[in-house]
JSON list of C-alpha atoms in Angstrom, two decimals:
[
{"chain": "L", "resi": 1, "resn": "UNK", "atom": "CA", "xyz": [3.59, 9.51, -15.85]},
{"chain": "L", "resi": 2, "resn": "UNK", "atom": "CA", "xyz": [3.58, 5.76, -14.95]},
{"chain": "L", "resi": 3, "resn": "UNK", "atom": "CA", "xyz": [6.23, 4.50, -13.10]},
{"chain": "L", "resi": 4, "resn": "UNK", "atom": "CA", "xyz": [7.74, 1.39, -13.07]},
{"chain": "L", "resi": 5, "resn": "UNK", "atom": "CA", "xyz": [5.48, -1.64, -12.45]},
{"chain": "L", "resi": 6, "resn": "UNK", "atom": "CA", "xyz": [5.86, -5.46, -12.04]},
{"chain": "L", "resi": 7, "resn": "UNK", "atom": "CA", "xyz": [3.57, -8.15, -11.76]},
{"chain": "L", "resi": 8, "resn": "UNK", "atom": "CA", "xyz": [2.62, -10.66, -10.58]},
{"chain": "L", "resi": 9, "resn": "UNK", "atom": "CA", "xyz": [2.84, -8.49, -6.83]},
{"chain": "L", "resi": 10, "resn": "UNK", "atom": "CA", "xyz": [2.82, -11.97, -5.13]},
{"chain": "L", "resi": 11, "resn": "UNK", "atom": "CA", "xyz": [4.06, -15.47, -7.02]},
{"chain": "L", "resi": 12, "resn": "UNK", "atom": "CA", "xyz": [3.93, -18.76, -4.78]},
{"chain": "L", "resi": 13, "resn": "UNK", "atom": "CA", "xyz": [5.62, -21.63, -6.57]},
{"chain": "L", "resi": 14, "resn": "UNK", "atom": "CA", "xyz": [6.45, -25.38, -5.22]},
{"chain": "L", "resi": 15, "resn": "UNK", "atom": "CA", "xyz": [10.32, -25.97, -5.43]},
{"chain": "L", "resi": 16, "resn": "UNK", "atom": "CA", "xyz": [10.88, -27.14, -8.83]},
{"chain": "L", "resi": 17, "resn": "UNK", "atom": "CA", "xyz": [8.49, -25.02, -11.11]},
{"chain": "L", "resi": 18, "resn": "UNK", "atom": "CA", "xyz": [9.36, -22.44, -13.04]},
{"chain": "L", "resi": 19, "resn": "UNK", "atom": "CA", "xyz": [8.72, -18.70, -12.28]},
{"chain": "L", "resi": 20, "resn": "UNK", "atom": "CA", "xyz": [8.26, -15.78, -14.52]},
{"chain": "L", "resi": 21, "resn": "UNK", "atom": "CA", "xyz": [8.39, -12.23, -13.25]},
{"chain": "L", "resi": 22, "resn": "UNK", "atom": "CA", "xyz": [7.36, -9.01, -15.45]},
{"chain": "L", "resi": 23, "resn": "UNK", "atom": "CA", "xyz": [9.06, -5.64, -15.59]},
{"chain": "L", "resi": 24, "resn": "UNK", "atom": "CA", "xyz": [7.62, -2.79, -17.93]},
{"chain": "L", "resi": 25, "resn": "UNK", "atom": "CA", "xyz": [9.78, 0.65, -17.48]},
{"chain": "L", "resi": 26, "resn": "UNK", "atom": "CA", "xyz": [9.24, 4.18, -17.54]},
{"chain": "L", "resi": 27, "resn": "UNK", "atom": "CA", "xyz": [8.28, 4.77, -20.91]},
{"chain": "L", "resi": 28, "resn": "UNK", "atom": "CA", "xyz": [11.51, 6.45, -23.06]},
{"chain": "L", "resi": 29, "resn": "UNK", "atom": "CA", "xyz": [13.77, 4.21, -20.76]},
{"chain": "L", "resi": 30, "resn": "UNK", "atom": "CA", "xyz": [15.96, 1.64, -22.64]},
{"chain": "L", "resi": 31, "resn": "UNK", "atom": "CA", "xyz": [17.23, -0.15, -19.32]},
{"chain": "L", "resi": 32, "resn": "UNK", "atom": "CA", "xyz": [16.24, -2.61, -17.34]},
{"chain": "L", "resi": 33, "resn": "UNK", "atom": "CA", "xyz": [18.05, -3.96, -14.33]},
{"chain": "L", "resi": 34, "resn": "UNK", "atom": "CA", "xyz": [16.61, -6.98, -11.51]},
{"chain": "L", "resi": 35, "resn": "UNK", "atom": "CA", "xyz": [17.71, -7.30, -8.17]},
{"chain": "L", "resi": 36, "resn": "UNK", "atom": "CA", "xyz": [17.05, -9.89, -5.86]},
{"chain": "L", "resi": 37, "resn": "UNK", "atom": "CA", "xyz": [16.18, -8.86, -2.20]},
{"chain": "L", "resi": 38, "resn": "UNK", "atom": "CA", "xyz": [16.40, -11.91, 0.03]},
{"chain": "L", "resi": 39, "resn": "UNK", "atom": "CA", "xyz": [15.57, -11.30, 3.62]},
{"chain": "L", "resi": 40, "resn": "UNK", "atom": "CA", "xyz": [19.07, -9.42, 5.62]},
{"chain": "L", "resi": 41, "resn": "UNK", "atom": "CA", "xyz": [21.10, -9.99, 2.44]},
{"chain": "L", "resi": 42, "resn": "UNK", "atom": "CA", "xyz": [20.27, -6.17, 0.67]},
{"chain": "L", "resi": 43, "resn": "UNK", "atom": "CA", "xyz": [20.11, -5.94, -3.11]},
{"chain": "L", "resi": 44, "resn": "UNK", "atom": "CA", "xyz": [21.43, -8.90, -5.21]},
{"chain": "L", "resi": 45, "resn": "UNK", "atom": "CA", "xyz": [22.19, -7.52, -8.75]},
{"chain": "L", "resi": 46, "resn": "UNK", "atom": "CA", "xyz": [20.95, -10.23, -10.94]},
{"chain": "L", "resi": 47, "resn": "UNK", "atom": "CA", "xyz": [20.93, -8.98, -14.69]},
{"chain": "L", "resi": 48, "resn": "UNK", "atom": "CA", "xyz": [21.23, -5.64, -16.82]},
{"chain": "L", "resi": 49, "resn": "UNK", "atom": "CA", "xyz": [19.67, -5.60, -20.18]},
{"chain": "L", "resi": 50, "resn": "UNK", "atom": "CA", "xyz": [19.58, -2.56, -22.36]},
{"chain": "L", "resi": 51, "resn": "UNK", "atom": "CA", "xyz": [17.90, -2.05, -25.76]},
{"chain": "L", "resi": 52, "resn": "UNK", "atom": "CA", "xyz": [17.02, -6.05, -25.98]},
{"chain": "L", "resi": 53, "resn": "UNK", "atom": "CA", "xyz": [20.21, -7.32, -25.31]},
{"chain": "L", "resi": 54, "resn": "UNK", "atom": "CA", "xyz": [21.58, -8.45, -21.62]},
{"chain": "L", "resi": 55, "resn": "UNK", "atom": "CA", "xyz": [24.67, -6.36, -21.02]},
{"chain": "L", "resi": 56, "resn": "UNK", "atom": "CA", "xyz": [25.88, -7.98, -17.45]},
{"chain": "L", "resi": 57, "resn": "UNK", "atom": "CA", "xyz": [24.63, -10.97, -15.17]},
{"chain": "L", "resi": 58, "resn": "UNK", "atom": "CA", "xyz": [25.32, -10.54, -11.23]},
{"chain": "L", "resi": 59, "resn": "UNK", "atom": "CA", "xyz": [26.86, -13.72, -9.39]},
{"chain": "L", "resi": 60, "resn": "UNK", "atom": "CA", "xyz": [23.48, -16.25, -10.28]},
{"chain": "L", "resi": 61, "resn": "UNK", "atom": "CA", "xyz": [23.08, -19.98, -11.52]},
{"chain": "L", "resi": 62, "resn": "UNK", "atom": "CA", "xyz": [22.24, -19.95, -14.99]},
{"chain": "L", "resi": 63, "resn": "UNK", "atom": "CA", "xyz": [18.73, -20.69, -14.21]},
{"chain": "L", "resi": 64, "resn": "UNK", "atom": "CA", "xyz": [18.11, -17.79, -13.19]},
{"chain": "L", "resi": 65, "resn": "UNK", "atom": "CA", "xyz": [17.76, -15.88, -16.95]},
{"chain": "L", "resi": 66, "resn": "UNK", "atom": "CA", "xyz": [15.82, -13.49, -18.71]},
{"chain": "L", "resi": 67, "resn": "UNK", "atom": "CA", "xyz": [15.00, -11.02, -21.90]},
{"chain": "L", "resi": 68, "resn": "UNK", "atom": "CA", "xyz": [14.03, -8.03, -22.61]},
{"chain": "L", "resi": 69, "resn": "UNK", "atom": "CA", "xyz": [11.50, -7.53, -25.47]},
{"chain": "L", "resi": 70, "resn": "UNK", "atom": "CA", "xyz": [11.18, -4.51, -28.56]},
{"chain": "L", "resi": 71, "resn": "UNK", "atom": "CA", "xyz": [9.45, -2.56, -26.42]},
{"chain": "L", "resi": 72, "resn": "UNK", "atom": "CA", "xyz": [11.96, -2.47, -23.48]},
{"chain": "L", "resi": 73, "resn": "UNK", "atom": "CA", "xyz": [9.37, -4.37, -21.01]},
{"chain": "L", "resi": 74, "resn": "UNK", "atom": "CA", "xyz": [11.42, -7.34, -19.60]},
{"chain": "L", "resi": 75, "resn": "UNK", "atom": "CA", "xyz": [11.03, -11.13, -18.13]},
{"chain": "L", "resi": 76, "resn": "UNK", "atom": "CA", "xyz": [13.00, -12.45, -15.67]},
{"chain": "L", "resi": 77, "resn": "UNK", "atom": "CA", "xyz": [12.43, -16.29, -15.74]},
{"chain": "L", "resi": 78, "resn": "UNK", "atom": "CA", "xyz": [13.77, -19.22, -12.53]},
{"chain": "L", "resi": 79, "resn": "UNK", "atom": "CA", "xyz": [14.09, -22.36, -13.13]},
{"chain": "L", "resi": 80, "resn": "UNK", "atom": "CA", "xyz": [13.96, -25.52, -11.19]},
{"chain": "L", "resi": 81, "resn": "UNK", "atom": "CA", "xyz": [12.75, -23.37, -8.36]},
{"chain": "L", "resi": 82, "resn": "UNK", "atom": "CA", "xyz": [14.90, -23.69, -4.73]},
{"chain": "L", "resi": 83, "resn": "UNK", "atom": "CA", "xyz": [13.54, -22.55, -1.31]},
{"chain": "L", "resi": 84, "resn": "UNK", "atom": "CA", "xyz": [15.98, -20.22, -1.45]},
{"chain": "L", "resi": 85, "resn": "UNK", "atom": "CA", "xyz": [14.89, -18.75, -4.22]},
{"chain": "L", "resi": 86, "resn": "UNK", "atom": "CA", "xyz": [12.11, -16.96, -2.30]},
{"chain": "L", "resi": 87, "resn": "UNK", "atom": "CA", "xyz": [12.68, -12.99, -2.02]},
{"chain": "L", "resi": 88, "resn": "UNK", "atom": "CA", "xyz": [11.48, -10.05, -3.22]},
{"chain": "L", "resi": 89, "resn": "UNK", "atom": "CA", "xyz": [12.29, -9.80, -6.95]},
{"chain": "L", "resi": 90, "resn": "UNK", "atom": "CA", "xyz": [12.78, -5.41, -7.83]},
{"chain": "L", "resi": 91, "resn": "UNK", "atom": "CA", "xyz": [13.21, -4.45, -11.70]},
{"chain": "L", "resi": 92, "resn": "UNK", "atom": "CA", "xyz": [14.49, -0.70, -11.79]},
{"chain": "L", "resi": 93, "resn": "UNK", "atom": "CA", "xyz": [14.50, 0.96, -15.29]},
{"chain": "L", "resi": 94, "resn": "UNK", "atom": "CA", "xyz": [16.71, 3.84, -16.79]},
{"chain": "L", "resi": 95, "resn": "UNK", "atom": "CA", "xyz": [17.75, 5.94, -19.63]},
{"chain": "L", "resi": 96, "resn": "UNK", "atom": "CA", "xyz": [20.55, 6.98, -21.09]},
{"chain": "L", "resi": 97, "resn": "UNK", "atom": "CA", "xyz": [20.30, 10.94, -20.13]},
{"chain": "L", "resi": 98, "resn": "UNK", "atom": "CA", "xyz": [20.37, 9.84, -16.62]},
{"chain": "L", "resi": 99, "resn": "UNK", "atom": "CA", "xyz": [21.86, 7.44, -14.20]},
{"chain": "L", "resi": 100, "resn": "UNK", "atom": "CA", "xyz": [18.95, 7.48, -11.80]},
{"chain": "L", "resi": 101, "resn": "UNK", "atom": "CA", "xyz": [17.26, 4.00, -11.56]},
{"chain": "L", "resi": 102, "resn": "UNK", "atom": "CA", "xyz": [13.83, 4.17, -10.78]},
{"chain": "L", "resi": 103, "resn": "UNK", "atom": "CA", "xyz": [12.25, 0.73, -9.29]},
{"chain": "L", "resi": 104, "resn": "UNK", "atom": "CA", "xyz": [9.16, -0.96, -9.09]},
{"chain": "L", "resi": 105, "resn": "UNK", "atom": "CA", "xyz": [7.06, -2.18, -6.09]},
{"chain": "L", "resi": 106, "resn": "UNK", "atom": "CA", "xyz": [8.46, -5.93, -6.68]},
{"chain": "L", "resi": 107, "resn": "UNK", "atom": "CA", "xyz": [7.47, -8.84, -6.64]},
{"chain": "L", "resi": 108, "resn": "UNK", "atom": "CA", "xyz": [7.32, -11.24, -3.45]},
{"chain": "L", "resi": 109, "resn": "UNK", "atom": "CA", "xyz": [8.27, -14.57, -4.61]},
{"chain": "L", "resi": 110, "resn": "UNK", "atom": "CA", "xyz": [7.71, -17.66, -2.66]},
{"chain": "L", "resi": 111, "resn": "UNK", "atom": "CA", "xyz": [8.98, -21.02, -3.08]},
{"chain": "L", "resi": 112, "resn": "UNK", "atom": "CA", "xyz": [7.14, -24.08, -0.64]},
{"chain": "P", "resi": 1, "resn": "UNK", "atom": "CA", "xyz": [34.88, -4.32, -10.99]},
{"chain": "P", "resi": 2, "resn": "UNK", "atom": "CA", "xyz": [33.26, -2.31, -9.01]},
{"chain": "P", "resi": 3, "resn": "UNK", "atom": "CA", "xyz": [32.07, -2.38, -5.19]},
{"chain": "P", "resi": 4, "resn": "UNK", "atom": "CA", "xyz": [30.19, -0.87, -2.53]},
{"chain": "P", "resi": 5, "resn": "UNK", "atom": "CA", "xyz": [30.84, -1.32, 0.82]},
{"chain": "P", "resi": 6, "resn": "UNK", "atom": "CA", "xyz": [28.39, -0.51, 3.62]},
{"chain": "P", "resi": 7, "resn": "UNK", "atom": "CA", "xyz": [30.00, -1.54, 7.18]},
{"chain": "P", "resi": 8, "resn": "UNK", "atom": "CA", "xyz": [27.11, -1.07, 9.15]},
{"chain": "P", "resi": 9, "resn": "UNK", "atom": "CA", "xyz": [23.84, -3.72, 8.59]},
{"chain": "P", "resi": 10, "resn": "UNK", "atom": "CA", "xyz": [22.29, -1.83, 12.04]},
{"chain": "P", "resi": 11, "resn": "UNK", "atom": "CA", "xyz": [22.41, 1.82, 12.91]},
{"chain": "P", "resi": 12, "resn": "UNK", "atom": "CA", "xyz": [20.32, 2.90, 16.19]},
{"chain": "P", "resi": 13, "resn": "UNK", "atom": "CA", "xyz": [20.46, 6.80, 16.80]},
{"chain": "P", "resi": 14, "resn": "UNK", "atom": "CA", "xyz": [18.25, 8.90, 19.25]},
{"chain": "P", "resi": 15, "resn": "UNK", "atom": "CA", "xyz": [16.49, 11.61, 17.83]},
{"chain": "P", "resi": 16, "resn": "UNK", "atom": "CA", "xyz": [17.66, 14.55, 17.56]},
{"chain": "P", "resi": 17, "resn": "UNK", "atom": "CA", "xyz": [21.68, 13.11, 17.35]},
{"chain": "P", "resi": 18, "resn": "UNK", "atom": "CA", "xyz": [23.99, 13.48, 14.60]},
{"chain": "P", "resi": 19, "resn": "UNK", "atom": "CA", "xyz": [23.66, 9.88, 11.86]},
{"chain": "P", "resi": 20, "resn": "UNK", "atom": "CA", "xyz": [26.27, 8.78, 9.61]},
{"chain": "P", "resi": 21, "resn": "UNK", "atom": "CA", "xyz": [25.86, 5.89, 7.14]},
{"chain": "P", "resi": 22, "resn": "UNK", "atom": "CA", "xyz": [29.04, 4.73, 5.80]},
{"chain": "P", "resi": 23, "resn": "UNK", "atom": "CA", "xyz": [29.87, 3.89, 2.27]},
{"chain": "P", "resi": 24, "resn": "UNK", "atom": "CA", "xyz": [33.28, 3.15, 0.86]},
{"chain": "P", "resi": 25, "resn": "UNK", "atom": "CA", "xyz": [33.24, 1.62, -2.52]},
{"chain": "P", "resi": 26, "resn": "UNK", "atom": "CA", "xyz": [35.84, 0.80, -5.36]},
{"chain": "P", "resi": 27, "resn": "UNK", "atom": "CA", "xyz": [36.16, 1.59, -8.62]},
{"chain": "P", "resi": 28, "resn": "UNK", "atom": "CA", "xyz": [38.80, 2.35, -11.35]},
{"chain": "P", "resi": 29, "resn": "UNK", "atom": "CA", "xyz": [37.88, 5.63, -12.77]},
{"chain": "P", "resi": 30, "resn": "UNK", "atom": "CA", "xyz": [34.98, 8.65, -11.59]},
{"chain": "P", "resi": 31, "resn": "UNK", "atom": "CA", "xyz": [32.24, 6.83, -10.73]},
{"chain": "P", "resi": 32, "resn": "UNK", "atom": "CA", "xyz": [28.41, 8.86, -10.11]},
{"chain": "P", "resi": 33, "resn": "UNK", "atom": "CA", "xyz": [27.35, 8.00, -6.12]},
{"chain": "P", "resi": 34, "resn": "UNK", "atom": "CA", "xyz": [23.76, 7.60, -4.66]},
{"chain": "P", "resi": 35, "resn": "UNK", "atom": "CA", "xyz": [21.89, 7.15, -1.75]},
{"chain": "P", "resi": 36, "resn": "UNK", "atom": "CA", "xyz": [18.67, 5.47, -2.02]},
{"chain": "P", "resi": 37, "resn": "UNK", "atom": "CA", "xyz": [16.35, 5.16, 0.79]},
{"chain": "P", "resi": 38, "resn": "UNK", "atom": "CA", "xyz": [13.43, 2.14, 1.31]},
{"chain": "P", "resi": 39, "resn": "UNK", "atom": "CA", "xyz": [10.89, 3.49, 4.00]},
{"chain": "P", "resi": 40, "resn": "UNK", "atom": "CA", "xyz": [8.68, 0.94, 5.33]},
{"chain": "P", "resi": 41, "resn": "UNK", "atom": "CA", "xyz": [5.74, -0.65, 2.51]},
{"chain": "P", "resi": 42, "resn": "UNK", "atom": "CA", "xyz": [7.33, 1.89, 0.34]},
{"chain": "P", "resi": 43, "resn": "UNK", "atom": "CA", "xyz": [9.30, 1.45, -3.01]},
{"chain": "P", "resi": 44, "resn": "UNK", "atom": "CA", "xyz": [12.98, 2.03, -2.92]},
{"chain": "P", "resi": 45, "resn": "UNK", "atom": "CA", "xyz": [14.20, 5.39, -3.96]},
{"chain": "P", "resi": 46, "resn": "UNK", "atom": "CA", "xyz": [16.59, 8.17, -5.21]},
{"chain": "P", "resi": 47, "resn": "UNK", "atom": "CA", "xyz": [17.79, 9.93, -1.81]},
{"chain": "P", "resi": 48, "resn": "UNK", "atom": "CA", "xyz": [20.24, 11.89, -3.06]},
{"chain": "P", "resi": 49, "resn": "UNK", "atom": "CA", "xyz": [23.10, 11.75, -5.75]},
{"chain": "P", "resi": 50, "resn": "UNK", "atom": "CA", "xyz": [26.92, 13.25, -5.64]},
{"chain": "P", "resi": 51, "resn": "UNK", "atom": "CA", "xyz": [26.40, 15.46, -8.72]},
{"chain": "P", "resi": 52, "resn": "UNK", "atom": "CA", "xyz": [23.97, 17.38, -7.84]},
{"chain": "P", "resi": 53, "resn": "UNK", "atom": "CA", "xyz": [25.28, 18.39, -4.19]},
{"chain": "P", "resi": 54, "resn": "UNK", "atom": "CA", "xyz": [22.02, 19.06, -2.59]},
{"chain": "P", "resi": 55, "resn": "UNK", "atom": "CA", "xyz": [20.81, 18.90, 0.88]},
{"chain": "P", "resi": 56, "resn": "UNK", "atom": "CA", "xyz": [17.44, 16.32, 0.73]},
{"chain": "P", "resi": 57, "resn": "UNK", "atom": "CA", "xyz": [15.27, 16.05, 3.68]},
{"chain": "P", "resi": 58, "resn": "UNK", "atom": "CA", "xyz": [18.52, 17.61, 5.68]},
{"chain": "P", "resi": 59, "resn": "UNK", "atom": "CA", "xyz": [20.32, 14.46, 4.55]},
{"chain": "P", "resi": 60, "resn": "UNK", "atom": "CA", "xyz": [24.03, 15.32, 2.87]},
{"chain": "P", "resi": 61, "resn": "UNK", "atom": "CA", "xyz": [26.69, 13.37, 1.34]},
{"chain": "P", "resi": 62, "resn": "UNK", "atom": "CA", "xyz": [30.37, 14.07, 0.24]},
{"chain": "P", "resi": 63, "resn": "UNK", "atom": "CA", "xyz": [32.14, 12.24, -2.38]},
{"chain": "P", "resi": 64, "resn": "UNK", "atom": "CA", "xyz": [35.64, 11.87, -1.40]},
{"chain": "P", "resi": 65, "resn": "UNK", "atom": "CA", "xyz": [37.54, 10.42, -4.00]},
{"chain": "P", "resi": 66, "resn": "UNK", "atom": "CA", "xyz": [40.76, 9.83, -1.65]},
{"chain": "P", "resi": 67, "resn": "UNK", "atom": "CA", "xyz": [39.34, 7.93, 1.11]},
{"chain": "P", "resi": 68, "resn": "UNK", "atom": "CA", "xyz": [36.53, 6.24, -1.85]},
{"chain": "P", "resi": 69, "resn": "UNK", "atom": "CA", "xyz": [33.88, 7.47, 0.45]},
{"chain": "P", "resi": 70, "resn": "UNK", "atom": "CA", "xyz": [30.76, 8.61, 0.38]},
{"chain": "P", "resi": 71, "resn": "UNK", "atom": "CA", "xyz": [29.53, 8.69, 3.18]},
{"chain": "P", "resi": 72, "resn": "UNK", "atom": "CA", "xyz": [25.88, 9.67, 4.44]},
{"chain": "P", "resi": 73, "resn": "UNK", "atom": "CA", "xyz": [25.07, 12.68, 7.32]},
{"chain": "P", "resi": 74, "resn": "UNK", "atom": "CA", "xyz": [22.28, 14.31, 9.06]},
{"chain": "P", "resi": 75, "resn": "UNK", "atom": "CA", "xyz": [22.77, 16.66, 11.74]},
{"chain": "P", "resi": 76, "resn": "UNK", "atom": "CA", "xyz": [19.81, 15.80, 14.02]},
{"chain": "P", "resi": 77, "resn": "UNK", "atom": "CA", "xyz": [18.01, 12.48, 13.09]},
{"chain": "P", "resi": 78, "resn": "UNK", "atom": "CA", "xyz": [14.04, 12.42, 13.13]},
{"chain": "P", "resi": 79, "resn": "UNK", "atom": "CA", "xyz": [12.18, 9.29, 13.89]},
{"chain": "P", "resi": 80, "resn": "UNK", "atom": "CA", "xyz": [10.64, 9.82, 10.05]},
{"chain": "P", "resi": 81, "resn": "UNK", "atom": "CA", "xyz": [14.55, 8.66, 8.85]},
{"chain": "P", "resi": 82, "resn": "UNK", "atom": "CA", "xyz": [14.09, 5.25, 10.06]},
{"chain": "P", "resi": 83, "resn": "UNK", "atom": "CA", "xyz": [14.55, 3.19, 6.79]},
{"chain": "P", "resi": 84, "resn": "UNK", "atom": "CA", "xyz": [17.02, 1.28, 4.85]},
{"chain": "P", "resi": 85, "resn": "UNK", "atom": "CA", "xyz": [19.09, 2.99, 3.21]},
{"chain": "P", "resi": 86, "resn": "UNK", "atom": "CA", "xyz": [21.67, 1.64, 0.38]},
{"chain": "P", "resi": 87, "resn": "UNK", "atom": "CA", "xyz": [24.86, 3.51, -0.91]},
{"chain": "P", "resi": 88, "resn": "UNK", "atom": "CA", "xyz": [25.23, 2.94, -4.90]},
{"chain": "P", "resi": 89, "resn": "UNK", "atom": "CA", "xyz": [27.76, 3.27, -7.70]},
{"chain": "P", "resi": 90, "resn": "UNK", "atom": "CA", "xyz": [27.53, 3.86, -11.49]},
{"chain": "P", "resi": 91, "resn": "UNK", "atom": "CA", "xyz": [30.33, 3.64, -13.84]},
{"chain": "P", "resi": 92, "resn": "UNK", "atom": "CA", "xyz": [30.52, 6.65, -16.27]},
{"chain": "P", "resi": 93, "resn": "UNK", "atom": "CA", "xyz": [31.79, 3.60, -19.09]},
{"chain": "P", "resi": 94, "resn": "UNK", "atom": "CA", "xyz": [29.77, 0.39, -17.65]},
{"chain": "P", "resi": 95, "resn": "UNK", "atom": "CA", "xyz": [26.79, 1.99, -16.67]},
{"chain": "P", "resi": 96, "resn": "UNK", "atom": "CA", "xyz": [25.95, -0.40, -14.82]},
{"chain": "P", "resi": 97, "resn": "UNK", "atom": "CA", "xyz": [24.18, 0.30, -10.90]},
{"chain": "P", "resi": 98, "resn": "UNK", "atom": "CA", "xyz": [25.92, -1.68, -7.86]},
{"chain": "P", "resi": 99, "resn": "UNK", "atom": "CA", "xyz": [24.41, -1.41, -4.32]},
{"chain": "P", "resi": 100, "resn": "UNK", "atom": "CA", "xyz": [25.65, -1.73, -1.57]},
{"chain": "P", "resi": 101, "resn": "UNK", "atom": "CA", "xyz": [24.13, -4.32, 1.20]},
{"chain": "P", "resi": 102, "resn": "UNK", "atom": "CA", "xyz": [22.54, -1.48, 2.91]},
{"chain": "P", "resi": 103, "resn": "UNK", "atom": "CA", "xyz": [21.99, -0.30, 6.11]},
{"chain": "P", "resi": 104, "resn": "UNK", "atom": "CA", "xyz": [18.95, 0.04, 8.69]},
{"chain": "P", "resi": 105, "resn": "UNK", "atom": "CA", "xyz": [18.50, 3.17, 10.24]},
{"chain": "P", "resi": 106, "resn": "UNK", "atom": "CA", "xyz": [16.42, 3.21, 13.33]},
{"chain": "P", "resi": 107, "resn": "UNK", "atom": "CA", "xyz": [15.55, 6.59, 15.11]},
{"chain": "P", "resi": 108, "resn": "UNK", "atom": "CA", "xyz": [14.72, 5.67, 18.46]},
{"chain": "P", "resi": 109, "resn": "UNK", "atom": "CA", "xyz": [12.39, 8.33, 20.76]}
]
């Protein structure tokens, strides 16, 4: 079974582009969360979504946004990119049957 | 709202001493607790979760709903433990997964 995968596995944008980040779950799962791991600040909790619509946002400017499409695969999308925007982006996916989250390899974002 | 609290950023042990990684958290209801564990160049992962009240890799945790703890043990650390680990919280209504800010576990020689 394929687990959870992301892409691109290494982004480098200038400070003010836009970045796009791709999460496809565990096929059957219906959730998608993103974290942000910056370095010695753990796991951020940026958004939930959860059968295409976004059911909580974590503590994040509004640029930071997202979707999730009909097939449960999910974009998470910065804007007006920051140097302190650069950290390693995880999706995790679940289901409803069970609460274990299972994540991706991430993506290593990097803003110059 | 709910919250997980991990005191301890650093954790150095010896091998072969007890470890304990502390977790309190907060939440109004019964929440489900995990431990996941990152190893180095690895992807994070399920460690072990309060339900099912298993022993993993000789790691075990007890929920204890009076002190909102659940807190992380292993009688006699190996230098393979040496990871982050992060403490995390689901609400049975919410559903939604909180972590923690995790903490480092180094097994030293």
């Amino acid at each position: 079974e394929a687990g959870v995968t992301q892409s691109p596995t290494h982004l480098i944008k200038t400070r003010g582009q836009q970045a796009t980040l791709r999460c496809s779950p565990i096929s059957g799962h219906t959730s998608v969360y993103w974290y942000q791991q910056a370095l010695g600040l753990g796991l951020q909790f940026l958004l939930w979504y959860d059968e295409g619509e976004e059911r909580n946002r974590g503590n994040f400017p509004p640029r930071f946004s997202g979707r999730q499409f009909p097939n449960y695969s999910s974009e998470l999308n910065v804007n007006a990119l920051e140097l302190e925007d650069s950290a390693l982006y995880l999706c995790a996916s679940g289901d409803k049957m069970n609460t274990e989250a299972f994540f991706g390899q991430g993506t290593r974002l990097t803003v110059v | 709202a709910q919250r997980v609290t991990q005191p301890e950023k650093l954790l150095s042990v010896f091998k072969g001493a007890p470890v304990e990684l502390k977790c309190n958290y907060s939440y109004s209801g019964s929440p489900e607790l995990f431990w996941y564990v990152q190893y180095s160049r690895q992807r994070l992962q399920l460690l072990l979760r309060h339900i099912s009240r298993e022993s993993i890799k000789g790691f075990t945790a007890d929920l204890n709903k009076g002190e909102t703890s659940f807190h992380l043990k292993k009688p006699f650390a190996q230098e393979e433990d040496s990871a982050m680990y992060y403490c995390a919280l689901v609400g049975i209504s919410a559903r939604q997964l909180t972590f923690g800010s995790g903490t480092q576990l180094t097994v030293l020689p």
